Amino acid sequence: MRRGHGVDWSASGTGMMGEGADLNGPAIRLAIGELAGEFGLTHRTIRHYEDEGLLTPERAGTARVYGHRDRARLALICRGKRLGFSLAEIKDFLNLYDTDDAQIEQMRYMRSLARGRILALEQQLRDVQQTLSELRTIDTQISEHLRRNGITETHGMEEKHS
Amino acid sequence: MRRGHGVDWSASGTGMMGEGADLNGPAIRLAIGELAGEFGLTHRTIRHYEDEGLLTPERAGTARVYGHRDRARLALICRGKRLGFSLAEIKDFLNLYDTDDAQIEQMRYMRSLARGRILALEQQLRDVQQTLSELRTIDTQISEHLRRNGITETHGMEEKHS
DNA sequence: TCGTTCCCTGACGTTTACGTAAAGGTAAGG
DNA sequence: CCTTACCTTTACGTAAACGTCAGGGAACGA
């Protein structure tokens, strides 16, 4: 094993940060490979997200160093992807999550974005529920069909998910 | 008005179908433009779905004629797209819906497909609910923030990138 | 007959979201 | 010192899902 955990195989940068914990808990300093492994992504993908402005890791010399914020954002990115959003959509979606110090008008805009997304997601929720319902019906029907017709070779592999 | 409803502006094809109702209700015979309008799609998109094997309309001469089945499948395609599935995924998804005469092994396979999709959708359902919950929180927080700060400007002066 | 409104088939262009080399820097370990 | 295991940038490639011409046919109304 080359590294216990975290990044230190490069120049320590400006030296302005020692180590240890900040107000948000223990400081996490991850290399790209660690982050990639954790989320099941490639390095390329994570760099791509940076190119698209979704992540803004620090640098230790030339190497990228990811902290809390990046990890959290990446989790949101992954969820957004699972929900079928584009990176562009995810980008301003992410901005909704760190609206600490926005101006009034900016916040109104953010809220309108949030509400638009809420409406879309409510539709999506209905879609998912509808589809799930139909698929469960299909599953049941197939199972019944197999029970009626194919008892000859029913290998008893009935139950599935916990 | 050019056409009351349905298709008739082309050769009547082989003449093997008169008109009227079959067992599934009144026969629907739509032109591509009608279907496109109904679903808010372009002709190109619908033809693309045919290229990909998702739709198999009849022909009246050279023109495409869409019936019940196509309309239903297109609705499922659109929902699939809203859920972020690829056309390829939607394709075998569609096959789950017309498994009338499949063989035993085929049906087992179908059921496994259905179950896989169910698991994915259950995950997606959780994702959507989680995201909705968070967004509603954000909406509320922004609204409260706007109410607290009223019309007076915050003068936060914190820099943010656009 | 002409114009309009439908439709058709190619076939190349575009965007998104990465994949995949190519070429190389850096630090630990044998 | 050299290999190994990380990381870097630059840049062309690709698959999906269409968009966008280009060129053309067939019916209908004035």
CSV table of C-alpha atoms (C1' of nucleotides) in Angstrom, one decimal:
chain,number,residue,atom,x,y,z
A,1,MET,CA,0.0,0.0,0.0
A,2,ARG,CA,1.4,3.3,-1.0
A,3,ARG,CA,-0.8,5.7,1.0
A,4,GLY,CA,-2.8,5.2,4.1
A,5,HIS,CA,-5.3,7.8,3.3
A,6,GLY,CA,-5.4,11.2,1.9
A,7,VAL,CA,-3.0,13.1,-0.3
A,8,ASP,CA,0.6,13.9,0.4
A,9,TRP,CA,2.6,12.6,-2.5
A,10,SER,CA,3.1,16.0,-4.0
A,11,ALA,CA,4.3,19.5,-3.2
A,12,SER,CA,2.6,20.8,-0.2
A,13,GLY,CA,1.5,23.9,-2.1
A,14,THR,CA,1.7,27.3,-0.3
A,15,GLY,CA,2.0,25.7,3.1
A,16,MET,CA,-0.9,27.7,4.3
A,17,MET,CA,-2.7,24.7,5.6
A,18,GLY,CA,-1.2,22.3,8.2
A,19,GLU,CA,-3.7,19.5,8.7
A,20,GLY,CA,-6.3,18.4,11.1
A,21,ALA,CA,-9.9,19.5,11.5
A,22,ASP,CA,-11.8,22.6,10.5
A,23,LEU,CA,-15.2,23.6,11.6
A,24,ASN,CA,-16.8,21.1,9.3
A,25,GLY,CA,-15.2,18.1,10.8
A,26,PRO,CA,-12.0,16.3,10.0
A,27,ALA,CA,-10.4,17.8,6.9
A,28,ILE,CA,-10.7,15.3,4.1
A,29,ARG,CA,-8.0,15.5,1.4
A,30,LEU,CA,-8.6,13.0,-1.3
A,31,ALA,CA,-6.7,12.3,-4.5
A,32,ILE,CA,-8.6,11.9,-7.7
A,33,GLY,CA,-8.1,8.1,-7.7
A,34,GLU,CA,-9.6,7.8,-4.2
A,35,LEU,CA,-12.6,9.8,-5.2
A,36,ALA,CA,-12.9,7.9,-8.4
A,37,GLY,CA,-12.8,4.6,-6.5
A,38,GLU,CA,-15.3,5.7,-3.9
A,39,PHE,CA,-17.9,6.7,-6.5
A,40,GLY,CA,-17.0,4.1,-9.2
A,41,LEU,CA,-16.0,6.7,-11.7
A,42,THR,CA,-12.9,7.1,-13.8
A,43,HIS,CA,-10.3,9.9,-13.4
A,44,ARG,CA,-11.4,11.2,-16.8
A,45,THR,CA,-14.9,11.6,-15.7
A,46,ILE,CA,-14.0,13.5,-12.6
A,47,ARG,CA,-11.7,15.8,-14.5
A,48,HIS,CA,-14.5,16.3,-17.0
A,49,TYR,CA,-16.8,17.4,-14.2
A,50,GLU,CA,-14.1,19.9,-13.3
A,51,ASP,CA,-13.8,21.1,-16.9
A,52,GLU,CA,-17.6,21.6,-16.8
A,53,GLY,CA,-17.3,23.7,-13.7
A,54,LEU,CA,-19.0,21.2,-11.4
A,55,LEU,CA,-16.0,20.6,-9.2
A,56,THR,CA,-13.2,23.0,-8.1
A,57,PRO,CA,-10.6,21.0,-6.2
A,58,GLU,CA,-7.5,22.6,-4.7
A,59,ARG,CA,-4.1,21.9,-6.0
A,60,ALA,CA,-1.1,20.5,-4.3
A,61,GLY,CA,1.4,21.5,-6.9
A,62,THR,CA,-0.2,20.1,-10.0
A,63,ALA,CA,-2.2,17.4,-8.5
A,64,ARG,CA,-5.9,17.8,-7.6
A,65,VAL,CA,-6.9,17.6,-4.0
A,66,TYR,CA,-10.6,17.1,-3.1
A,67,GLY,CA,-12.2,18.0,0.2
A,68,HIS,CA,-15.5,17.8,1.9
A,69,ARG,CA,-17.3,20.1,-0.5
A,70,ASP,CA,-16.1,18.3,-3.6
A,71,ARG,CA,-17.1,14.9,-2.2
A,72,ALA,CA,-20.5,16.2,-1.3
A,73,ARG,CA,-21.0,17.8,-4.7
A,74,LEU,CA,-19.9,14.7,-6.4
A,75,ALA,CA,-22.5,12.7,-4.6
A,76,LEU,CA,-25.1,15.1,-5.8
A,77,ILE,CA,-23.7,14.9,-9.3
A,78,CYS,CA,-24.0,11.1,-9.2
A,79,ARG,CA,-27.6,11.3,-8.0
A,80,GLY,CA,-28.4,13.9,-10.6
A,81,LYS,CA,-27.0,11.5,-13.3
A,82,ARG,CA,-29.1,8.7,-12.0
A,83,LEU,CA,-32.1,10.9,-12.3
A,84,GLY,CA,-31.2,11.6,-15.9
A,85,PHE,CA,-30.1,15.2,-15.7
A,86,SER,CA,-27.5,16.7,-17.9
A,87,LEU,CA,-24.3,18.1,-16.5
A,88,ALA,CA,-25.5,21.6,-17.3
A,89,GLU,CA,-28.7,21.0,-15.4
A,90,ILE,CA,-26.8,19.5,-12.5
A,91,LYS,CA,-24.5,22.5,-12.5
A,92,ASP,CA,-27.1,25.1,-11.6
A,93,PHE,CA,-28.8,22.5,-9.5
A,94,LEU,CA,-25.6,22.4,-7.4
A,95,ASN,CA,-25.7,26.1,-7.0
A,96,LEU,CA,-28.9,25.8,-5.2
A,97,TYR,CA,-27.0,24.0,-2.5
A,98,ASP,CA,-24.5,26.7,-1.7
A,99,THR,CA,-26.6,29.8,-1.7
A,100,ASP,CA,-25.1,31.2,1.4
A,101,ASP,CA,-24.4,34.7,0.5
A,102,ALA,CA,-26.5,35.4,-2.5
A,103,GLN,CA,-28.1,38.8,-3.2
A,104,ILE,CA,-31.9,39.2,-3.0
A,105,GLU,CA,-32.5,39.0,-6.7
A,106,GLN,CA,-30.1,36.1,-7.0
A,107,MET,CA,-32.0,34.3,-4.3
A,108,ARG,CA,-35.3,34.9,-6.0
A,109,TYR,CA,-33.8,33.4,-9.1
A,110,MET,CA,-32.5,30.4,-7.2
A,111,ARG,CA,-35.9,29.8,-5.7
A,112,SER,CA,-37.5,29.9,-9.1
A,113,LEU,CA,-34.9,27.4,-10.3
A,114,ALA,CA,-35.6,25.2,-7.3
A,115,ARG,CA,-39.3,25.4,-7.9
A,116,GLY,CA,-39.0,24.5,-11.5
A,117,ARG,CA,-36.9,21.5,-10.6
A,118,ILE,CA,-39.4,20.5,-8.0
A,119,LEU,CA,-42.2,20.5,-10.5
A,120,ALA,CA,-40.1,18.4,-12.9
A,121,LEU,CA,-39.3,16.0,-10.1
A,122,GLU,CA,-42.9,15.7,-9.0
A,123,GLN,CA,-43.7,14.6,-12.6
A,124,GLN,CA,-40.8,12.2,-12.5
A,125,LEU,CA,-42.0,10.8,-9.2
A,126,ARG,CA,-45.3,10.0,-10.7
A,127,ASP,CA,-43.6,8.5,-13.7
A,128,VAL,CA,-41.4,6.2,-11.6
A,129,GLN,CA,-44.4,5.1,-9.4
A,130,GLN,CA,-46.5,4.4,-12.5
A,131,THR,CA,-43.7,2.5,-14.1
A,132,LEU,CA,-42.9,0.5,-11.0
A,133,SER,CA,-46.5,-0.4,-10.6
A,134,GLU,CA,-46.7,-1.6,-14.2
A,135,LEU,CA,-43.5,-3.6,-13.9
A,136,ARG,CA,-44.6,-5.3,-10.8
A,137,THR,CA,-47.8,-6.3,-12.5
A,138,ILE,CA,-45.8,-7.6,-15.4
A,139,ASP,CA,-43.5,-9.5,-13.0
A,140,THR,CA,-46.6,-11.0,-11.3
A,141,GLN,CA,-48.2,-11.9,-14.5
A,142,ILE,CA,-45.1,-13.6,-15.9
A,143,SER,CA,-44.7,-15.5,-12.6
A,144,GLU,CA,-48.3,-16.7,-12.7
A,145,HIS,CA,-47.9,-17.7,-16.3
A,146,LEU,CA,-44.8,-19.7,-15.5
A,147,ARG,CA,-46.6,-21.3,-12.6
A,148,ARG,CA,-49.6,-22.3,-14.8
A,149,ASN,CA,-47.6,-23.5,-17.7
A,150,GLY,CA,-44.1,-24.3,-16.8
A,151,ILE,CA,-44.2,-26.3,-13.6
A,152,THR,CA,-42.1,-28.8,-15.4
A,153,GLU,CA,-39.0,-26.7,-15.0
A,154,THR,CA,-39.7,-24.3,-12.2
A,155,HIS,CA,-36.4,-24.3,-10.4
A,156,GLY,CA,-38.0,-22.6,-7.4
A,157,MET,CA,-36.1,-19.3,-7.9
A,158,GLU,CA,-39.0,-17.3,-6.8
A,159,GLU,CA,-38.1,-14.7,-4.2
A,160,LYS,CA,-35.8,-11.9,-4.9
A,161,HIS,CA,-35.0,-8.6,-3.3
A,162,SER,CA,-34.8,-8.4,0.5
B,1,MET,CA,-59.3,21.9,-42.7
B,2,ARG,CA,-57.3,19.3,-44.6
B,3,ARG,CA,-58.2,16.2,-42.7
B,4,GLY,CA,-60.8,15.5,-40.1
B,5,HIS,CA,-58.7,12.9,-38.4
B,6,GLY,CA,-56.6,10.0,-39.3
B,7,VAL,CA,-54.7,9.4,-42.5
B,8,ASP,CA,-56.0,9.2,-46.0
B,9,TRP,CA,-53.9,11.5,-48.1
B,10,SER,CA,-51.9,8.7,-49.7
B,11,ALA,CA,-52.3,5.5,-51.5
B,12,SER,CA,-54.6,3.1,-49.6
B,13,GLY,CA,-51.9,0.5,-49.7
B,14,THR,CA,-52.9,-3.1,-50.2
B,15,GLY,CA,-56.4,-2.5,-49.3
B,16,MET,CA,-56.4,-5.3,-46.8
B,17,MET,CA,-58.0,-3.2,-44.1
B,18,GLY,CA,-61.3,-1.5,-44.6
B,19,GLU,CA,-61.8,0.7,-41.5
B,20,GLY,CA,-63.8,0.8,-38.3
B,21,ALA,CA,-63.2,-1.0,-35.1
B,22,ASP,CA,-61.2,-4.1,-34.2
B,23,LEU,CA,-61.1,-5.9,-30.9
B,24,ASN,CA,-59.1,-3.1,-29.3
B,25,GLY,CA,-61.6,-0.4,-29.9
B,26,PRO,CA,-61.9,2.0,-32.8
B,27,ALA,CA,-59.0,1.7,-35.2
B,28,ILE,CA,-56.7,4.7,-34.9
B,29,ARG,CA,-54.8,5.6,-38.0
B,30,LEU,CA,-52.5,8.5,-37.4
B,31,ALA,CA,-50.0,10.3,-39.7
B,32,ILE,CA,-46.6,11.0,-38.4
B,33,GLY,CA,-47.4,14.7,-38.0
B,34,GLU,CA,-50.4,14.0,-35.8
B,35,LEU,CA,-48.4,11.7,-33.6
B,36,ALA,CA,-45.6,14.2,-33.4
B,37,GLY,CA,-48.0,17.0,-32.5
B,38,GLU,CA,-49.7,14.9,-29.9
B,39,PHE,CA,-46.5,14.1,-28.1
B,40,GLY,CA,-44.6,17.2,-28.8
B,41,LEU,CA,-42.0,15.5,-30.9
B,42,THR,CA,-40.5,16.1,-34.4
B,43,HIS,CA,-41.0,13.8,-37.4
B,44,ARG,CA,-37.4,13.2,-37.3
B,45,THR,CA,-37.5,11.9,-33.8
B,46,ILE,CA,-40.3,9.5,-34.5
B,47,ARG,CA,-38.6,8.2,-37.6
B,48,HIS,CA,-35.5,7.8,-35.5
B,49,TYR,CA,-37.4,5.6,-33.1
B,50,GLU,CA,-38.5,3.5,-36.0
B,51,ASP,CA,-34.9,3.2,-37.2
B,52,GLU,CA,-34.0,2.0,-33.7
B,53,GLY,CA,-36.8,-0.6,-33.8
B,54,LEU,CA,-39.0,1.0,-31.2
B,55,LEU,CA,-41.9,1.6,-33.5
B,56,THR,CA,-43.1,-0.4,-36.5
B,57,PRO,CA,-45.9,1.5,-38.2
B,58,GLU,CA,-47.8,0.2,-41.2
B,59,ARG,CA,-47.4,1.9,-44.5
B,60,ALA,CA,-50.0,3.4,-46.8
B,61,GLY,CA,-47.9,3.5,-49.9
B,62,THR,CA,-44.9,5.2,-48.7
B,63,ALA,CA,-46.4,7.1,-45.8
B,64,ARG,CA,-46.3,5.8,-42.2
B,65,VAL,CA,-49.5,5.0,-40.5
B,66,TYR,CA,-49.6,4.6,-36.8
B,67,GLY,CA,-52.2,2.7,-34.8
B,68,HIS,CA,-53.1,1.9,-31.2
B,69,ARG,CA,-50.0,0.0,-30.5
B,70,ASP,CA,-47.6,2.6,-31.8
B,71,ARG,CA,-49.3,5.4,-29.9
B,72,ALA,CA,-49.1,3.3,-26.7
B,73,ARG,CA,-45.5,2.4,-27.2
B,74,LEU,CA,-44.7,6.0,-28.0
B,75,ALA,CA,-46.2,7.1,-24.7
B,76,LEU,CA,-44.0,4.5,-22.9
B,77,ILE,CA,-41.0,5.7,-24.9
B,78,CYS,CA,-41.6,9.3,-23.7
B,79,ARG,CA,-42.0,8.2,-20.1
B,80,GLY,CA,-38.9,6.2,-20.4
B,81,LYS,CA,-37.1,9.2,-21.7
B,82,ARG,CA,-38.3,11.4,-18.9
B,83,LEU,CA,-36.9,8.8,-16.6
B,84,GLY,CA,-33.5,9.1,-18.3
B,85,PHE,CA,-33.4,5.7,-20.0
B,86,SER,CA,-31.6,5.2,-23.3
B,87,LEU,CA,-33.5,4.1,-26.4
B,88,ALA,CA,-31.8,0.8,-26.1
B,89,GLU,CA,-33.0,0.3,-22.6
B,90,ILE,CA,-36.5,1.5,-23.5
B,91,LYS,CA,-36.5,-1.0,-26.4
B,92,ASP,CA,-36.3,-4.1,-24.3
B,93,PHE,CA,-38.4,-2.4,-21.7
B,94,LEU,CA,-41.1,-2.2,-24.4
B,95,ASN,CA,-40.8,-5.9,-25.0
B,96,LEU,CA,-41.9,-6.5,-21.5
B,97,TYR,CA,-45.2,-5.0,-22.4
B,98,ASP,CA,-46.1,-7.4,-25.2
B,99,THR,CA,-44.9,-10.7,-24.0
B,100,ASP,CA,-48.0,-12.6,-25.2
B,101,ASP,CA,-46.6,-15.7,-26.8
B,102,ALA,CA,-43.1,-16.0,-25.5
B,103,GLN,CA,-41.4,-19.2,-24.6
B,104,ILE,CA,-40.8,-20.3,-21.1
B,105,GLU,CA,-37.1,-19.4,-21.1
B,106,GLN,CA,-37.9,-16.2,-22.9
B,107,MET,CA,-40.4,-15.3,-20.1
B,108,ARG,CA,-37.9,-16.1,-17.4
B,109,TYR,CA,-35.5,-13.7,-19.1
B,110,MET,CA,-38.3,-11.1,-19.4
B,111,ARG,CA,-39.0,-11.4,-15.8
B,112,SER,CA,-35.4,-11.0,-14.9
B,113,LEU,CA,-35.3,-7.9,-17.0
B,114,ALA,CA,-38.4,-6.6,-15.3
B,115,ARG,CA,-36.9,-7.3,-11.9
B,116,GLY,CA,-33.7,-5.6,-12.8
B,117,ARG,CA,-35.6,-2.6,-13.9
B,118,ILE,CA,-37.7,-2.6,-10.8
B,119,LEU,CA,-34.6,-2.5,-8.6
B,120,ALA,CA,-33.3,0.4,-10.6
B,121,LEU,CA,-36.5,2.2,-10.4
B,122,GLU,CA,-36.8,1.7,-6.7
B,123,GLN,CA,-33.4,3.3,-6.3
B,124,GLN,CA,-34.5,6.1,-8.6
B,125,LEU,CA,-37.7,6.5,-6.5
B,126,ARG,CA,-35.5,7.0,-3.4
B,127,ASP,CA,-33.4,9.5,-5.3
B,128,VAL,CA,-36.3,11.5,-6.5
B,129,GLN,CA,-37.9,11.6,-3.0
B,130,GLN,CA,-34.6,12.6,-1.4
B,131,THR,CA,-34.0,15.3,-4.0
B,132,LEU,CA,-37.5,16.6,-3.7
B,133,SER,CA,-37.2,16.8,0.0
B,134,GLU,CA,-34.0,18.7,-0.2
B,135,LEU,CA,-35.3,21.1,-2.8
B,136,ARG,CA,-38.3,21.8,-0.8
B,137,THR,CA,-36.1,22.6,2.1
B,138,ILE,CA,-34.1,24.9,0.0
B,139,ASP,CA,-37.2,26.6,-1.3
B,140,THR,CA,-38.5,27.1,2.3
B,141,GLN,CA,-35.1,28.4,3.5
B,142,ILE,CA,-34.9,30.9,0.6
B,143,SER,CA,-38.4,32.1,1.3
B,144,GLU,CA,-37.6,32.5,4.9
B,145,HIS,CA,-34.5,34.3,4.2
B,146,LEU,CA,-36.3,36.7,1.8
B,147,ARG,CA,-38.9,37.3,4.4
B,148,ARG,CA,-36.4,38.0,7.2
B,149,ASN,CA,-34.3,40.3,5.1
B,150,GLY,CA,-37.3,41.9,3.5
B,151,ILE,CA,-36.5,44.6,1.1
B,152,THR,CA,-33.3,45.8,2.8
B,153,GLU,CA,-30.2,44.7,1.0
B,154,THR,CA,-27.9,42.4,2.8
B,155,HIS,CA,-24.6,43.9,1.6
B,156,GLY,CA,-23.0,40.6,2.0
B,157,MET,CA,-20.3,41.5,-0.5
B,158,GLU,CA,-19.1,38.0,-0.7
B,159,GLU,CA,-17.7,37.1,-4.0
B,160,LYS,CA,-19.1,34.3,-6.0
B,161,HIS,CA,-18.4,33.1,-9.4
B,162,SER,CA,-21.3,33.3,-11.8
C,1,DT,C1',-51.9,24.5,-63.4
C,2,DC,C1',-49.8,26.4,-59.5
C,3,DG,C1',-49.1,26.7,-54.7
C,4,DT,C1',-49.5,24.7,-50.3
C,5,DT,C1',-49.3,21.2,-47.2
C,6,DC,C1',-48.5,17.1,-46.1
C,7,DC,C1',-45.3,13.2,-46.5
C,8,DC,C1',-40.6,10.5,-48.0
C,9,DT,C1',-35.4,9.1,-48.2
C,10,DG,C1',-30.7,9.9,-47.6
C,11,DA,C1',-26.8,11.9,-45.5
C,12,DC,C1',-23.9,15.0,-43.1
C,13,DG,C1',-23.8,18.1,-38.7
C,14,DT,C1',-24.2,18.7,-33.6
C,15,DT,C1',-24.3,18.1,-28.6
C,16,DT,C1',-23.3,15.5,-24.6
C,17,DA,C1',-20.4,12.8,-22.0
C,18,DC,C1',-17.1,10.9,-21.7
C,19,DG,C1',-13.1,7.0,-23.7
C,20,DT,C1',-8.5,6.6,-25.1
C,21,DA,C1',-4.1,7.2,-26.3
C,22,DA,C1',0.3,10.0,-26.2
C,23,DA,C1',3.8,12.0,-23.7
C,24,DG,C1',5.4,13.2,-19.5
C,25,DG,C1',6.3,14.9,-14.3
C,26,DT,C1',7.1,13.1,-9.3
C,27,DA,C1',8.0,10.5,-5.3
C,28,DA,C1',8.6,6.0,-2.8
C,29,DG,C1',11.0,1.6,-2.8
C,30,DG,C1',14.2,-2.1,-4.1
D,1,DC,C1',19.2,4.4,-10.9
D,2,DC,C1',15.2,2.3,-12.4
D,3,DT,C1',10.7,0.6,-11.9
D,4,DT,C1',6.2,1.3,-10.2
D,5,DA,C1',2.4,3.8,-9.1
D,6,DC,C1',0.5,7.6,-8.9
D,7,DC,C1',-0.7,12.0,-11.1
D,8,DT,C1',-0.7,15.7,-15.2
D,9,DT,C1',-2.2,18.0,-20.0
D,10,DT,C1',-3.5,17.9,-24.8
D,11,DA,C1',-6.2,16.1,-28.1
D,12,DC,C1',-8.5,13.1,-31.2
D,13,DG,C1',-12.3,9.4,-31.1
D,14,DT,C1',-17.0,7.7,-30.2
D,15,DA,C1',-21.8,6.5,-29.2
D,16,DA,C1',-26.4,8.3,-28.6
D,17,DA,C1',-30.0,11.0,-30.1
D,18,DC,C1',-31.4,13.6,-32.7
D,19,DG,C1',-31.1,18.4,-36.0
D,20,DT,C1',-30.8,20.0,-40.5
D,21,DC,C1',-30.5,20.4,-45.1
D,22,DA,C1',-31.2,18.6,-49.9
D,23,DG,C1',-34.1,16.8,-53.2
D,24,DG,C1',-38.5,14.8,-54.3
D,25,DG,C1',-43.5,12.8,-54.5
D,26,DA,C1',-48.5,13.0,-53.9
D,27,DA,C1',-53.0,15.1,-52.9
D,28,DC,C1',-56.0,19.1,-52.4
D,29,DG,C1',-57.9,23.8,-53.1
D,30,DA,C1',-58.1,28.1,-55.8
